[in-house]
Amino acid sequence: EAGVTQFPSHSVIEKGQTVTLRCDPISGHDNLYWYRRVMGKEIKFLLHFVKESKQDESGMPNNRFLAERTGGTYSTLKVQPAELEDSGVYFCASSQADGGTEQYFGPGTRLTVT
Amino acid sequence: DAKTTQPPSMDCAEGRAANLPCNHSTISGNEYVYWYRQIHSQGPQYIIHGLKNNETNEMASLIITEDRKSSTLILPHATLRDTAVYYCIVIYYNQGGKLIFGQGTELSVKP
């Protein structure tokens, strides 16, 4: 069974540019989460999808971040325009609908904004 | 904010048991204790979880005190590949909710 995959693994962009991160969850997992770790800080929750619906987006830092999950399969996280403080590692995780909170994480996307 | 307290770092000799403590004195009756770890440059990995009984799986054992205010994750025979940051997280079960990561314990397994 394939795990959670994320693309790209690394991205370097300039301040003011746009970047889109993609996450493919484990097949059949209705729950999809985005987290991020910025330099020297703890891993922080961003948002949670149940199928295509946003269940909890309380962790989204501001309106420069837009997450979508069309069709309830893969998800994208767009940052527009990127700022220096957006640099960090963005993780995606998925879990089954009725499987408690055992979340399976992807390898992350390392975003560097220069 | 995280509802748990863990020591920032620990060392363990290869082949010996690693015992990682966690305090969660404000845990409520419906909250489970989950353990995750993050090996360098990888995404966090689920290890084990429990409510009030001790639990064991192929990776580790979880011992929860009777008053549920603390727990210990035990890696019975630590290897170099177990070097990672270990996170203790309390969360309501089956609500599909967000994980709140604290700073965790950085475990170094030494030869």
Short mmCIF file of C-alpha atoms in Angstrom, two decimals:
data_model
loop_
_atom_site.label_atom_id
_atom_site.label_comp_id
_atom_site.label_asym_id
_atom_site.label_seq_id
_atom_site.Cartn_x
_atom_site.Cartn_y
_atom_site.Cartn_z
CA GLU A 1 0.00 0.00 0.00
CA ALA A 2 1.42 3.36 -1.02
CA GLY A 3 1.91 5.88 1.73
CA VAL A 4 1.21 9.58 1.75
CA THR A 5 3.14 11.33 -0.99
CA GLN A 6 3.99 14.99 -1.34
CA PHE A 7 5.27 17.02 -4.23
CA PRO A 8 7.67 18.70 -4.60
CA SER A 9 10.14 17.55 -2.00
CA HIS A 10 11.88 20.91 -2.12
CA SER A 11 10.90 24.29 -3.46
CA VAL A 12 12.89 27.50 -3.54
CA ILE A 13 11.03 30.64 -4.55
CA GLU A 14 11.46 34.36 -4.22
CA LYS A 15 9.39 36.54 -1.96
CA GLY A 16 6.19 37.54 -3.70
CA GLN A 17 6.00 34.47 -5.90
CA THR A 18 3.37 31.76 -5.75
CA VAL A 19 3.94 28.13 -4.81
CA THR A 20 1.56 25.18 -4.83
CA LEU A 21 2.23 22.11 -2.75
CA ARG A 22 0.49 18.84 -3.46
CA CYS A 23 -0.44 15.96 -1.19
CA ASP A 24 -1.75 12.54 -2.19
CA PRO A 25 -3.19 10.74 0.82
CA ILE A 26 -3.44 7.01 1.32
CA SER A 27 -6.23 5.66 -0.86
CA GLY A 28 -9.52 5.50 1.00
CA HIS A 29 -8.51 7.94 3.74
CA ASP A 30 -11.22 10.55 4.15
CA ASN A 31 -9.25 12.70 6.59
CA LEU A 32 -6.42 14.85 5.25
CA TYR A 33 -4.34 17.26 7.31
CA TRP A 34 -1.74 19.89 6.64
CA TYR A 35 0.92 20.81 9.19
CA ARG A 36 4.09 22.85 9.02
CA ARG A 37 7.27 23.40 10.94
CA VAL A 38 9.00 26.71 10.58
CA MET A 39 12.62 27.10 11.61
CA GLY A 40 13.20 26.29 15.26
CA LYS A 41 9.53 25.95 16.06
CA GLU A 42 7.21 23.08 16.82
CA ILE A 43 5.11 21.30 14.23
CA LYS A 44 1.86 23.25 13.90
CA PHE A 45 -1.51 22.20 12.57
CA LEU A 46 -2.83 24.15 9.59
CA LEU A 47 -6.09 22.53 8.54
CA HIS A 48 -8.15 19.37 8.28
CA PHE A 49 -10.29 18.09 5.42
CA VAL A 50 -12.95 15.43 5.66
CA LYS A 51 -13.36 14.32 2.09
CA GLU A 52 -13.62 17.60 0.17
CA SER A 53 -14.90 19.69 3.07
CA LYS A 54 -12.77 21.82 5.38
CA GLN A 55 -13.46 20.53 8.86
CA ASP A 56 -11.06 22.76 10.74
CA GLU A 57 -8.92 25.53 9.29
CA SER A 58 -8.11 27.24 12.55
CA GLY A 59 -4.37 26.89 12.01
CA MET A 60 -4.16 28.67 8.67
CA PRO A 61 -1.91 31.67 9.34
CA ASN A 62 -3.54 34.17 6.99
CA ASN A 63 -5.39 34.57 3.70
CA ARG A 64 -2.25 34.10 1.65
CA PHE A 65 -2.73 30.38 2.21
CA LEU A 66 -5.39 28.51 0.26
CA ALA A 67 -6.03 24.79 0.57
CA GLU A 68 -8.25 22.75 -1.67
CA ARG A 69 -9.27 19.13 -1.94
CA THR A 70 -11.42 18.83 -5.01
CA GLY A 71 -13.12 15.46 -5.33
CA GLY A 72 -11.95 14.40 -1.93
CA THR A 73 -8.72 12.84 -3.17
CA TYR A 74 -5.50 14.81 -3.41
CA SER A 75 -5.07 18.22 -1.85
CA THR A 76 -3.15 21.35 -2.77
CA LEU A 77 -1.86 24.12 -0.57
CA LYS A 78 -1.15 27.36 -2.35
CA VAL A 79 0.84 30.21 -0.89
CA GLN A 80 0.31 33.50 -2.71
CA PRO A 81 2.26 35.72 -2.38
CA ALA A 82 4.97 33.95 -0.43
CA GLU A 83 6.75 35.76 2.38
CA LEU A 84 10.08 34.99 4.04
CA GLU A 85 8.36 33.71 7.19
CA ASP A 86 6.58 31.02 5.17
CA SER A 87 9.83 29.08 4.88
CA GLY A 88 9.68 25.71 6.57
CA VAL A 89 8.65 22.12 6.07
CA TYR A 90 5.05 21.43 5.16
CA PHE A 91 3.69 18.02 6.10
CA CYS A 92 0.56 16.32 4.92
CA ALA A 93 -1.09 13.47 6.80
CA SER A 94 -4.13 11.28 6.29
CA SER A 95 -6.26 8.97 8.39
CA GLN A 96 -9.25 6.70 7.97
CA ALA A 97 -12.72 8.01 8.66
CA ASP A 98 -13.35 5.70 11.56
CA GLY A 99 -9.84 4.83 12.54
CA GLY A 100 -9.26 7.11 15.45
CA THR A 101 -6.50 9.62 15.11
CA GLU A 102 -3.65 7.46 13.86
CA GLN A 103 -2.35 9.77 11.19
CA TYR A 104 0.06 8.75 8.47
CA PHE A 105 2.45 11.49 7.43
CA GLY A 106 4.13 12.21 4.16
CA PRO A 107 7.83 13.08 3.89
CA GLY A 108 7.11 16.79 3.73
CA THR A 109 7.88 19.61 1.32
CA ARG A 110 10.72 21.90 2.29
CA LEU A 111 9.84 25.43 1.21
CA THR A 112 12.48 28.13 1.12
CA VAL A 113 11.43 31.70 0.38
CA THR A 114 14.34 34.02 -0.45
CA ASP B 1 -0.63 24.65 23.45
CA ALA B 2 0.55 21.13 24.13
CA LYS B 3 -1.02 19.49 27.16
CA THR B 4 2.03 17.35 27.86
CA THR B 5 5.47 17.80 29.38
CA GLN B 6 8.49 15.81 28.25
CA PRO B 7 12.22 16.03 28.97
CA PRO B 8 13.98 17.79 26.08
CA SER B 9 16.58 15.08 25.55
CA MET B 10 17.66 11.61 26.60
CA ASP B 11 20.45 9.19 25.76
CA CYS B 12 20.22 5.44 25.54
CA ALA B 13 22.78 2.73 24.83
CA GLU B 14 22.15 0.57 21.80
CA GLY B 15 20.42 -2.67 22.74
CA ARG B 16 19.12 -1.33 26.03
CA ALA B 17 15.57 -0.31 26.80
CA ALA B 18 14.67 3.34 26.23
CA ASN B 19 12.10 4.67 28.68
CA LEU B 20 10.60 8.00 27.64
CA PRO B 21 8.40 9.73 30.24
CA CYS B 22 5.49 12.08 29.65
CA ASN B 23 3.42 14.10 32.09
CA HIS B 24 -0.19 14.89 31.21
CA SER B 25 -1.66 15.91 34.54
CA THR B 26 -4.68 17.70 33.01
CA ILE B 27 -5.80 14.78 30.85
CA SER B 28 -9.56 14.27 30.77
CA GLY B 29 -11.37 10.96 30.96
CA ASN B 30 -12.06 10.82 27.23
CA GLU B 31 -8.58 11.67 26.06
CA TYR B 32 -6.14 9.12 24.76
CA VAL B 33 -2.36 9.25 24.94
CA TYR B 34 -0.67 9.01 21.56
CA TRP B 35 3.02 8.71 20.77
CA TYR B 36 4.61 9.76 17.51
CA ARG B 37 8.23 10.13 16.52
CA GLN B 38 10.08 12.08 13.88
CA ILE B 39 13.28 10.68 12.52
CA HIS B 40 15.47 13.37 11.04
CA SER B 41 14.18 14.73 7.70
CA GLN B 42 11.17 12.41 7.66
CA GLY B 43 7.52 12.98 8.47
CA PRO B 44 6.22 12.07 11.93
CA GLN B 45 5.43 8.40 12.45
CA TYR B 46 2.69 6.94 14.63
CA ILE B 47 3.98 4.58 17.32
CA ILE B 48 1.26 3.60 19.76
CA HIS B 49 -1.71 4.91 21.71
CA GLY B 50 -3.70 4.02 24.82
CA LEU B 51 -6.46 5.13 27.16
CA LYS B 52 -5.79 3.58 30.56
CA ASN B 53 -4.53 0.06 30.00
CA ASN B 54 -0.97 -0.72 29.11
CA GLU B 55 -0.49 -1.35 25.40
CA THR B 56 2.13 -3.17 23.36
CA ASN B 57 2.74 -3.46 19.65
CA GLU B 58 5.63 -4.44 17.43
CA MET B 59 7.32 -1.10 17.95
CA ALA B 60 6.90 -0.27 21.61
CA SER B 61 5.05 -0.56 24.89
CA LEU B 62 3.01 2.14 26.56
CA ILE B 63 2.62 2.21 30.31
CA ILE B 64 -0.03 4.58 31.69
CA THR B 65 -0.23 5.26 35.42
CA GLU B 66 -3.43 4.40 37.23
CA ASP B 67 -4.33 8.07 37.72
CA ARG B 68 -3.53 8.65 34.00
CA LYS B 69 -1.47 11.71 34.80
CA SER B 70 1.68 10.31 33.27
CA SER B 71 2.88 7.64 30.91
CA THR B 72 6.08 6.00 29.70
CA LEU B 73 6.94 4.86 26.21
CA ILE B 74 9.28 1.90 26.23
CA LEU B 75 11.44 0.84 23.29
CA PRO B 76 12.59 -2.56 24.55
CA HIS B 77 15.81 -2.89 22.57
CA ALA B 78 16.78 0.48 21.16
CA THR B 79 18.75 0.58 17.92
CA LEU B 80 20.59 3.44 16.25
CA ARG B 81 17.60 3.81 13.92
CA ASP B 82 15.43 4.74 16.90
CA THR B 83 17.30 8.03 17.25
CA ALA B 84 14.50 10.57 16.77
CA VAL B 85 12.32 13.16 18.45
CA TYR B 86 9.48 11.48 20.33
CA TYR B 87 6.19 13.28 20.89
CA CYS B 88 3.58 12.48 23.50
CA ILE B 89 0.15 13.88 22.52
CA VAL B 90 -3.21 13.69 24.28
CA ILE B 91 -6.30 13.82 22.11
CA TYR B 92 -9.92 12.76 21.98
CA TYR B 93 -10.32 9.46 20.17
CA ASN B 94 -12.22 9.09 16.92
CA GLN B 95 -12.83 12.76 16.34
CA GLY B 96 -10.28 12.88 13.56
CA GLY B 97 -8.82 15.89 15.23
CA LYS B 98 -5.64 17.84 14.87
CA LEU B 99 -2.46 16.77 16.60
CA ILE B 100 -0.84 19.33 18.88
CA PHE B 101 2.89 18.73 18.93
CA GLY B 102 5.02 19.98 21.78
CA GLN B 103 8.79 20.07 21.71
CA GLY B 104 9.10 16.35 22.35
CA THR B 105 12.08 14.37 23.62
CA GLU B 106 15.14 14.05 21.45
CA LEU B 107 16.34 10.49 21.98
CA SER B 108 19.91 9.70 21.01
CA VAL B 109 20.77 6.02 20.83
CA LYS B 110 24.51 5.55 21.11
CA PRO B 111 26.62 2.53 20.15
#
